[in-house]
mmCIF file of C-alpha atoms and ligand atoms in Angstrom:
data_model
loop_
_atom_site.group_PDB
_atom_site.id
_atom_site.type_symbol
_atom_site.label_atom_id
_atom_site.label_comp_id
_atom_site.label_asym_id
_atom_site.label_seq_id
_atom_site.Cartn_x
_atom_site.Cartn_y
_atom_site.Cartn_z
ATOM 1 C CA MET A 1 65.738 -20.989 45.951
ATOM 2 C CA ILE A 2 67.094 -17.571 46.453
ATOM 3 C CA LEU A 3 69.019 -17.113 49.658
ATOM 4 C CA ARG A 4 66.876 -15.326 52.171
ATOM 5 C CA ILE A 5 68.270 -14.177 55.449
ATOM 6 C CA PHE A 6 65.765 -13.778 58.224
ATOM 7 C CA ALA A 7 68.290 -12.893 60.854
ATOM 8 C CA ILE A 8 67.109 -9.688 62.437
ATOM 9 C CA ALA A 9 66.090 -10.232 66.040
ATOM 10 C CA ALA A 10 62.553 -9.164 66.814
ATOM 11 C CA ALA A 11 63.259 -6.388 69.249
ATOM 12 C CA ALA A 12 60.966 -4.578 71.635
ATOM 13 C CA ALA A 13 59.345 -1.373 70.476
ATOM 14 C CA LEU A 14 61.774 1.467 69.960
ATOM 15 C CA SER A 15 64.854 -0.729 70.296
ATOM 16 C CA ALA A 16 66.738 0.027 67.107
ATOM 17 C CA CYS A 17 66.704 -3.108 65.042
ATOM 18 C CA ALA A 18 69.762 -1.922 63.181
ATOM 19 C CA THR A 19 71.861 -1.856 66.339
ATOM 20 C CA ALA A 20 70.903 -5.322 67.577
ATOM 21 C CA PRO A 21 73.879 -7.715 67.472
ATOM 22 C CA LYS A 22 73.871 -9.896 64.379
ATOM 23 C CA PRO A 23 75.803 -13.058 63.603
ATOM 24 C CA GLU A 24 79.009 -12.065 61.828
ATOM 25 C CA ALA A 25 78.371 -14.505 58.996
ATOM 26 C CA ASP A 26 75.272 -12.585 57.963
ATOM 27 C CA VAL A 27 77.023 -9.245 57.743
ATOM 28 C CA PRO A 28 78.328 -8.660 54.237
ATOM 29 C CA GLU A 29 81.185 -6.315 53.435
ATOM 30 C CA TRP A 30 78.900 -4.751 50.831
ATOM 31 C CA ARG A 31 75.771 -5.886 49.050
ATOM 32 C CA LEU A 32 73.535 -4.820 46.169
ATOM 33 C CA VAL A 33 69.948 -5.944 45.586
ATOM 34 C CA ILE A 34 67.960 -5.123 42.446
ATOM 35 C CA HIS A 35 64.521 -5.591 40.932
ATOM 36 C CA GLY A 36 63.321 -5.342 37.371
ATOM 37 C CA GLY A 37 59.616 -5.045 38.121
ATOM 38 C CA ALA A 38 56.894 -7.205 39.607
ATOM 39 C CA GLY A 39 53.671 -8.377 38.006
ATOM 40 C CA VAL A 40 52.029 -11.233 36.161
ATOM 41 C CA ILE A 41 55.284 -13.051 35.469
ATOM 42 C CA THR A 42 54.652 -16.784 35.116
ATOM 43 C CA ARG A 43 56.520 -19.724 33.643
ATOM 44 C CA ASP A 44 53.631 -20.200 31.185
ATOM 45 C CA GLY A 45 54.048 -16.691 29.860
ATOM 46 C CA MET A 46 57.810 -17.001 29.477
ATOM 47 C CA THR A 47 59.924 -18.515 26.713
ATOM 48 C CA PRO A 48 63.327 -20.070 27.451
ATOM 49 C CA GLU A 49 64.931 -17.326 25.337
ATOM 50 C CA LYS A 50 63.220 -14.562 27.283
ATOM 51 C CA GLU A 51 64.175 -16.144 30.568
ATOM 52 C CA VAL A 52 67.821 -16.295 29.533
ATOM 53 C CA ALA A 53 67.699 -12.681 28.353
ATOM 54 C CA TYR A 54 66.148 -11.410 31.599
ATOM 55 C CA THR A 55 68.626 -13.359 33.709
ATOM 56 C CA ALA A 56 71.554 -11.975 31.717
ATOM 57 C CA ALA A 57 70.197 -8.432 31.967
ATOM 58 C CA LEU A 58 69.796 -8.739 35.742
ATOM 59 C CA GLN A 59 73.345 -10.056 35.976
ATOM 60 C CA THR A 60 74.654 -7.109 33.941
ATOM 61 C CA ALA A 61 72.918 -4.678 36.283
ATOM 62 C CA LEU A 62 74.274 -6.487 39.357
ATOM 63 C CA GLU A 63 77.808 -6.382 37.984
ATOM 64 C CA ALA A 64 77.552 -2.683 37.137
ATOM 65 C CA GLY A 65 76.747 -1.837 40.742
ATOM 66 C CA ALA A 66 79.108 -4.418 42.221
ATOM 67 C CA ASP A 67 82.049 -2.942 40.295
ATOM 68 C CA ILE A 68 81.599 0.196 42.326
ATOM 69 C CA LEU A 69 81.052 -1.486 45.675
ATOM 70 C CA ARG A 70 83.950 -3.911 45.464
ATOM 71 C CA ASN A 71 86.267 -0.984 44.740
ATOM 72 C CA GLY A 72 85.163 0.833 47.886
ATOM 73 C CA GLY A 73 82.664 3.093 46.096
ATOM 74 C CA SER A 74 79.468 4.400 47.622
ATOM 75 C CA ALA A 75 76.079 2.717 47.834
ATOM 76 C CA LEU A 76 74.691 5.825 46.152
ATOM 77 C CA ASP A 77 76.915 5.458 43.092
ATOM 78 C CA ALA A 78 76.200 1.727 43.038
ATOM 79 C CA VAL A 79 72.411 1.986 42.933
ATOM 80 C CA GLU A 80 72.606 4.557 40.144
ATOM 81 C CA ALA A 81 75.097 2.433 38.200
ATOM 82 C CA ALA A 82 72.956 -0.681 38.640
ATOM 83 C CA VAL A 83 69.773 0.813 37.231
ATOM 84 C CA ILE A 84 71.354 2.556 34.222
ATOM 85 C CA PRO A 85 71.849 -0.686 32.228
ATOM 86 C CA MET A 86 68.230 -1.591 32.971
ATOM 87 C CA GLU A 87 67.100 1.846 31.740
ATOM 88 C CA ASP A 88 69.064 1.154 28.549
ATOM 89 C CA ASP A 89 67.647 -2.355 28.096
ATOM 90 C CA PRO A 90 64.241 -2.609 26.357
ATOM 91 C CA LEU A 91 63.367 -5.675 28.418
ATOM 92 C CA PHE A 92 62.552 -3.363 31.309
ATOM 93 C CA ASN A 93 59.974 -0.629 31.680
ATOM 94 C CA ALA A 94 62.419 2.197 32.322
ATOM 95 C CA GLY A 95 64.297 4.409 29.877
ATOM 96 C CA TYR A 96 64.503 2.780 26.412
ATOM 97 C CA GLY A 97 61.556 0.385 26.159
ATOM 98 C CA ALA A 98 59.392 2.257 28.649
ATOM 99 C CA VAL A 99 55.633 1.868 28.358
ATOM 100 C CA PHE A 100 53.461 4.287 26.393
ATOM 101 C CA THR A 101 50.972 6.684 27.921
ATOM 102 C CA ALA A 102 47.394 6.673 26.615
ATOM 103 C CA ALA A 103 48.468 9.506 24.314
ATOM 104 C CA GLY A 104 51.148 7.282 22.756
ATOM 105 C CA VAL A 105 54.202 8.973 24.229
ATOM 106 C CA HIS A 106 56.505 8.320 27.185
ATOM 107 C CA GLU A 107 56.565 10.099 30.537
ATOM 108 C CA LEU A 108 59.276 8.760 32.799
ATOM 109 C CA ASP A 109 59.760 8.900 36.573
ATOM 110 C CA ALA A 110 62.810 8.291 38.760
ATOM 111 C CA SER A 111 64.082 8.888 42.271
ATOM 112 C CA ILE A 112 67.223 8.296 44.290
ATOM 113 C CA MET A 113 68.012 8.626 47.986
ATOM 114 C CA ASP A 114 71.205 8.692 50.011
ATOM 115 C CA GLY A 115 70.862 7.038 53.417
ATOM 116 C CA ARG A 116 73.766 9.028 54.862
ATOM 117 C CA ASP A 117 71.875 12.288 55.126
ATOM 118 C CA ARG A 118 68.526 11.405 53.578
ATOM 119 C CA ASN A 119 69.286 13.693 50.708
ATOM 120 C CA ALA A 120 67.127 12.801 47.723
ATOM 121 C CA GLY A 121 66.406 13.707 44.121
ATOM 122 C CA ALA A 122 63.518 12.891 41.811
ATOM 123 C CA VAL A 123 62.024 13.663 38.430
ATOM 124 C CA THR A 124 58.535 12.962 37.187
ATOM 125 C CA GLY A 125 57.042 13.117 33.731
ATOM 126 C CA VAL A 126 60.343 13.619 31.923
ATOM 127 C CA THR A 127 60.121 13.066 28.207
ATOM 128 C CA ARG A 128 63.562 13.775 26.800
ATOM 129 C CA VAL A 129 66.306 12.801 29.226
ATOM 130 C CA LYS A 130 67.778 9.485 28.129
ATOM 131 C CA ASN A 131 68.483 8.239 31.662
ATOM 132 C CA PRO A 132 65.950 9.606 34.147
ATOM 133 C CA ILE A 133 67.935 8.242 37.109
ATOM 134 C CA LYS A 134 70.818 10.547 36.150
ATOM 135 C CA ALA A 135 68.399 13.446 36.182
ATOM 136 C CA ALA A 136 67.180 12.434 39.648
ATOM 137 C CA ARG A 137 70.778 12.252 40.859
ATOM 138 C CA ALA A 138 71.493 15.691 39.384
ATOM 139 C CA VAL A 139 68.456 17.146 41.148
ATOM 140 C CA MET A 140 69.886 15.814 44.408
ATOM 141 C CA ASP A 141 73.467 16.886 43.801
ATOM 142 C CA LYS A 142 73.130 20.039 41.769
ATOM 143 C CA SER A 143 69.957 21.751 42.894
ATOM 144 C CA GLU A 144 68.504 22.903 46.183
ATOM 145 C CA HIS A 145 65.322 20.968 45.468
ATOM 146 C CA VAL A 146 64.185 17.376 45.770
ATOM 147 C CA MET A 147 61.866 17.011 42.790
ATOM 148 C CA PHE A 148 61.347 18.486 39.330
ATOM 149 C CA ALA A 149 58.386 17.750 37.053
ATOM 150 C CA GLY A 150 57.762 17.698 33.314
ATOM 151 C CA GLU A 151 59.316 20.296 31.066
ATOM 152 C CA GLY A 152 61.139 21.890 33.990
ATOM 153 C CA ALA A 153 62.752 18.557 34.793
ATOM 154 C CA ASP A 154 63.820 18.016 31.188
ATOM 155 C CA ARG A 155 65.247 21.528 30.998
ATOM 156 C CA PHE A 156 67.083 21.034 34.269
ATOM 157 C CA ALA A 157 68.584 17.783 32.934
ATOM 158 C CA GLU A 158 69.614 19.595 29.768
ATOM 159 C CA SER A 159 71.265 22.341 31.810
ATOM 160 C CA GLN A 160 73.267 19.615 33.562
ATOM 161 C CA HIS A 161 74.482 18.360 30.174
ATOM 162 C CA LEU A 162 72.727 15.023 30.504
ATOM 163 C CA GLU A 163 72.055 13.176 27.271
ATOM 164 C CA ILE A 164 68.831 14.379 25.659
ATOM 165 C CA VAL A 165 66.895 12.270 23.153
ATOM 166 C CA ASP A 166 63.719 12.581 21.141
ATOM 167 C CA ASN A 167 60.741 11.022 22.931
ATOM 168 C CA SER A 168 60.550 8.411 20.142
ATOM 169 C CA TYR A 169 63.913 7.036 21.347
ATOM 170 C CA PHE A 170 61.950 5.211 24.093
ATOM 171 C CA ASP A 171 59.591 3.496 21.566
ATOM 172 C CA THR A 172 59.564 -0.259 21.119
ATOM 173 C CA ASP A 173 57.097 -2.411 19.178
ATOM 174 C CA ARG A 174 56.457 -4.580 22.204
ATOM 175 C CA ARG A 175 55.286 -1.647 24.312
ATOM 176 C CA ARG A 176 53.212 -0.234 21.450
ATOM 177 C CA GLN A 177 51.403 -3.553 21.177
ATOM 178 C CA SER A 178 50.819 -3.501 24.942
ATOM 179 C CA LEU A 179 49.285 -0.063 24.625
ATOM 180 C CA GLU A 180 47.002 -1.237 21.844
ATOM 181 C CA ARG A 181 45.926 -4.259 23.871
ATOM 182 C CA VAL A 182 45.255 -2.230 26.989
ATOM 183 C CA LEU A 183 43.385 0.464 25.064
ATOM 184 C CA GLU A 184 41.241 -2.216 23.461
ATOM 185 C CA GLU A 185 40.641 -3.492 27.012
ATOM 186 C CA GLN A 186 41.569 -6.973 25.912
ATOM 187 C CA VAL A 187 44.155 -7.411 28.608
ATOM 188 C CA ARG A 188 43.624 -5.138 31.557
ATOM 189 C CA GLN A 189 46.222 -6.936 33.657
ATOM 190 C CA ALA A 190 48.736 -7.589 30.897
ATOM 191 C CA ALA A 191 52.057 -8.859 32.168
ATOM 192 C CA ASP A 192 53.727 -5.848 30.700
ATOM 193 C CA ARG A 193 51.166 -3.264 31.812
ATOM 194 C CA HIS A 194 53.742 -2.126 34.329
ATOM 195 C CA GLY A 195 57.210 -2.906 35.607
ATOM 196 C CA THR A 196 59.897 -0.703 37.058
ATOM 197 C CA VAL A 197 63.524 -1.142 37.961
ATOM 198 C CA GLY A 198 65.247 -0.400 41.226
ATOM 199 C CA ALA A 199 68.264 -1.024 43.408
ATOM 200 C CA VAL A 200 69.241 -0.829 47.056
ATOM 201 C CA ALA A 201 72.772 -1.180 48.396
ATOM 202 C CA ILE A 202 75.016 -1.090 51.411
ATOM 203 C CA ASP A 203 78.634 -0.090 50.864
ATOM 204 C CA SER A 204 81.770 -1.013 52.766
ATOM 205 C CA GLN A 205 81.262 2.039 55.012
ATOM 206 C CA GLY A 206 77.796 0.803 55.982
ATOM 207 C CA ASN A 207 76.000 3.510 54.001
ATOM 208 C CA LEU A 208 72.627 2.728 52.438
ATOM 209 C CA ALA A 209 71.061 4.053 49.226
ATOM 210 C CA ALA A 210 68.040 3.362 47.036
ATOM 211 C CA ALA A 211 67.023 4.137 43.448
ATOM 212 C CA THR A 212 63.857 3.524 41.424
ATOM 213 C CA THR A 213 63.113 4.353 37.765
ATOM 214 C CA THR A 214 60.170 3.587 35.498
ATOM 215 C CA GLY A 215 58.023 4.372 32.509
ATOM 216 C CA GLY A 216 54.986 4.011 34.779
ATOM 217 C CA MET A 217 51.919 2.070 33.668
ATOM 218 C CA THR A 218 50.837 1.349 30.124
ATOM 219 C CA ALA A 219 48.124 3.732 28.920
ATOM 220 C CA LYS A 220 48.491 5.988 31.939
ATOM 221 C CA ALA A 221 46.799 9.346 31.642
ATOM 222 C CA MET A 222 48.870 12.369 30.674
ATOM 223 C CA GLY A 223 50.421 13.851 33.804
ATOM 224 C CA ARG A 224 49.765 10.808 35.975
ATOM 225 C CA VAL A 225 52.437 10.492 38.667
ATOM 226 C CA GLY A 226 53.107 7.044 40.093
ATOM 227 C CA ASP A 227 54.952 6.016 43.214
ATOM 228 C CA SER A 228 58.381 5.586 41.620
ATOM 229 C CA PRO A 229 59.481 9.229 41.816
ATOM 230 C CA LEU A 230 58.011 9.745 45.273
ATOM 231 C CA ILE A 231 60.374 9.588 48.226
ATOM 232 C CA GLY A 232 58.608 7.521 50.871
ATOM 233 C CA ALA A 233 56.345 5.704 48.415
ATOM 234 C CA ALA A 234 58.699 3.676 46.187
ATOM 235 C CA THR A 235 62.093 4.874 47.405
ATOM 236 C CA TYR A 236 63.576 5.435 50.845
ATOM 237 C CA ALA A 237 66.980 5.105 52.518
ATOM 238 C CA GLU A 238 68.192 5.889 56.001
ATOM 239 C CA ASN A 239 71.523 4.706 57.322
ATOM 240 C CA GLY A 240 71.257 2.190 60.165
ATOM 241 C CA VAL A 241 67.625 1.482 59.308
ATOM 242 C CA CYS A 242 66.949 0.327 55.759
ATOM 243 C CA ALA A 243 66.809 1.136 52.072
ATOM 244 C CA VAL A 244 63.761 0.263 49.963
ATOM 245 C CA SER A 245 62.827 0.275 46.280
ATOM 246 C CA ALA A 246 59.287 -0.713 45.306
ATOM 247 C CA THR A 247 57.480 -1.794 42.167
ATOM 248 C CA GLY A 248 53.802 -2.377 41.587
ATOM 249 C CA HIS A 249 50.525 -0.603 41.060
ATOM 250 C CA GLY A 250 51.743 2.833 42.047
ATOM 251 C CA GLU A 251 48.510 4.376 43.268
ATOM 252 C CA TYR A 252 48.309 1.841 46.087
ATOM 253 C CA PHE A 253 51.975 2.253 46.996
ATOM 254 C CA ILE A 254 51.450 6.009 47.272
ATOM 255 C CA ARG A 255 48.368 5.600 49.461
ATOM 256 C CA VAL A 256 50.223 3.278 51.839
ATOM 257 C CA GLY A 257 53.527 5.165 51.695
ATOM 258 C CA VAL A 258 55.186 1.792 51.334
ATOM 259 C CA ALA A 259 58.909 2.592 51.485
ATOM 260 C CA LYS A 260 58.646 4.905 54.499
ATOM 261 C CA THR A 261 56.221 2.567 56.242
ATOM 262 C CA ILE A 262 58.744 -0.259 55.978
ATOM 263 C CA CYS A 263 61.621 1.874 57.289
ATOM 264 C CA ASP A 264 59.503 3.273 60.115
ATOM 265 C CA ARG A 265 58.397 -0.180 61.222
ATOM 266 C CA VAL A 266 62.023 -1.330 61.250
ATOM 267 C CA LYS A 267 63.167 1.785 63.093
ATOM 268 C CA LEU A 268 60.335 2.314 65.540
ATOM 269 C CA ALA A 269 58.806 -1.111 66.063
ATOM 270 C CA GLY A 270 61.991 -3.144 65.740
ATOM 271 C CA GLU A 271 60.517 -5.361 63.047
ATOM 272 C CA SER A 272 62.747 -7.248 60.648
ATOM 273 C CA ILE A 273 62.765 -5.986 57.073
ATOM 274 C CA ASN A 274 60.821 -9.103 56.069
ATOM 275 C CA GLU A 275 58.111 -8.522 58.659
ATOM 276 C CA ALA A 276 57.865 -4.821 57.888
ATOM 277 C CA SER A 277 57.681 -5.475 54.142
ATOM 278 C CA ARG A 278 54.938 -8.055 54.559
ATOM 279 C CA VAL A 279 52.884 -5.660 56.652
ATOM 280 C CA ALA A 280 53.258 -2.835 54.127
ATOM 281 C CA LEU A 281 52.463 -5.095 51.169
ATOM 282 C CA GLY A 282 49.537 -6.483 53.153
ATOM 283 C CA GLU A 283 48.174 -2.966 53.387
ATOM 284 C CA VAL A 284 48.646 -2.561 49.627
ATOM 285 C CA ALA A 285 46.838 -5.858 49.015
ATOM 286 C CA ALA A 286 44.012 -4.892 51.378
ATOM 287 C CA LEU A 287 43.411 -1.819 49.227
ATOM 288 C CA GLY A 288 43.439 -3.959 46.067
ATOM 289 C CA GLY A 289 46.993 -3.430 44.838
ATOM 290 C CA ASP A 290 49.908 -5.692 44.068
ATOM 291 C CA GLY A 291 53.647 -5.457 43.625
ATOM 292 C CA GLY A 292 56.840 -5.959 45.521
ATOM 293 C CA VAL A 293 59.801 -4.455 47.306
ATOM 294 C CA ILE A 294 63.496 -5.011 47.693
ATOM 295 C CA VAL A 295 64.936 -4.013 51.051
ATOM 296 C CA ILE A 296 68.347 -3.989 52.693
ATOM 297 C CA ASP A 297 68.911 -3.164 56.349
ATOM 298 C CA GLY A 298 71.715 -1.377 58.178
ATOM 299 C CA ASP A 299 73.640 -4.631 58.548
ATOM 300 C CA GLY A 300 73.196 -5.727 54.966
ATOM 301 C CA HIS A 301 70.433 -8.278 55.508
ATOM 302 C CA TYR A 302 68.121 -8.191 52.532
ATOM 303 C CA ALA A 303 64.581 -9.110 51.590
ATOM 304 C CA PHE A 304 62.587 -9.656 48.432
ATOM 305 C CA GLU A 305 58.876 -9.519 49.156
ATOM 306 C CA PHE A 306 56.058 -9.430 46.597
ATOM 307 C CA ASN A 307 52.403 -10.337 46.351
ATOM 308 C CA SER A 308 52.358 -10.588 42.565
ATOM 309 C CA GLU A 309 53.060 -13.776 40.571
ATOM 310 C CA GLY A 310 56.698 -12.898 40.068
ATOM 311 C CA MET A 311 59.363 -10.238 40.339
ATOM 312 C CA TYR A 312 62.594 -9.945 38.381
ATOM 313 C CA ARG A 313 65.236 -9.725 41.073
ATOM 314 C CA GLY A 314 68.847 -10.299 42.020
ATOM 315 C CA MET A 315 71.471 -9.926 44.717
ATOM 316 C CA ILE A 316 75.240 -9.660 44.598
ATOM 317 C CA ASP A 317 77.844 -9.437 47.341
ATOM 318 C CA ALA A 318 81.481 -10.389 47.766
ATOM 319 C CA SER A 319 80.601 -14.071 47.961
ATOM 320 C CA GLY A 320 78.537 -14.301 44.764
ATOM 321 C CA SER A 321 75.289 -13.428 43.062
ATOM 322 C CA GLU A 322 71.802 -14.841 42.537
ATOM 323 C CA THR A 323 68.872 -13.972 40.297
ATOM 324 C CA ALA A 324 65.270 -15.130 40.262
ATOM 325 C CA ILE A 325 62.038 -14.375 38.410
ATOM 326 C CA TYR A 326 59.076 -16.431 39.608
ATOM 327 C CA GLY A 327 57.182 -16.566 42.851
ATOM 328 C CA ASP A 328 58.152 -20.156 43.613
ATOM 329 C CA GLU A 329 61.910 -19.534 43.568
HETATM 330 N N1 LIG B 401 55.091 1.559 40.283
HETATM 331 C C1 LIG B 401 55.089 1.924 38.896
HETATM 332 C C2 LIG B 401 54.018 2.950 38.668
HETATM 333 O O1 LIG B 401 52.933 2.800 39.185
HETATM 334 C C3 LIG B 401 54.873 0.776 37.990
HETATM 335 C C4 LIG B 401 55.552 -0.500 38.402
HETATM 336 O O2 LIG B 401 56.365 -0.514 39.290
HETATM 337 O O3 LIG B 401 55.268 -1.533 37.835
HETATM 338 O O4 LIG B 401 54.250 3.858 37.923
#
């Protein structure tokens, strides 16, 4: 059973949850939490080999971010570093191995947010930048804008000397078969119809950050924008409040404004991150959607919440790491 810390005091409205005293033992020096997508992930649909591979890939991502945090690096650098190996791993629907659009190509989305100043960067519908999260980071750091779309986003990434690949670089047989199945309407809710990767972190200075990156949903229409690149829908970070990365059926997460809803409930209503996440996901479910979130608060307490069968997920801090996949863990 993954360690869950439900330690935030339920405070009266407007009392800042993040400033409520917390037991020392629950306050980590730094902490990183990741997800590799939520959906129809069941033991029946998994082989032992796949389970081992996913667990190892989650561990690699955790270690990539932890390397930064344990050396005093920033939460922002850590969340970017954690998702890059997942973008490069075809097990996940982000970067290499991303799902196909209905037109048989790849359109990728990513966003990143720095809780220190709520600076943010995002790209949507990129087709040529190898690591969309790096493009999102460059938008934040190197432009005066928050979001670039399509060809403009690819050209911006190119101008920042990010690695550019042919769109076919993202192809994998597994995702092509998913596309064929979805197009044939054999499996409308295929386990690999969607998936996304994300990370949230708190660094040793108490700064929060969040990152989310995805290929979107299998057979999505050309130009469709999901929640992953949208600040406030799938990604949000504000120091002293919380950092969120979401995964799920993006249209519903956009309509609810999931990430911002969670942070606002923590900040304004004094709810714990678990309570706030359940409310937001409840709103998603009420509209007919499913998915999950990872959240970390201003003191480093964390939450995994999802209303799908499973969610690839993991946590690492100075005292160790944990990963989990299924809903009953
Ligand atoms: N939220 C992503 C999207 O709708 C997909 C996912 O997270 O599974 O594009």
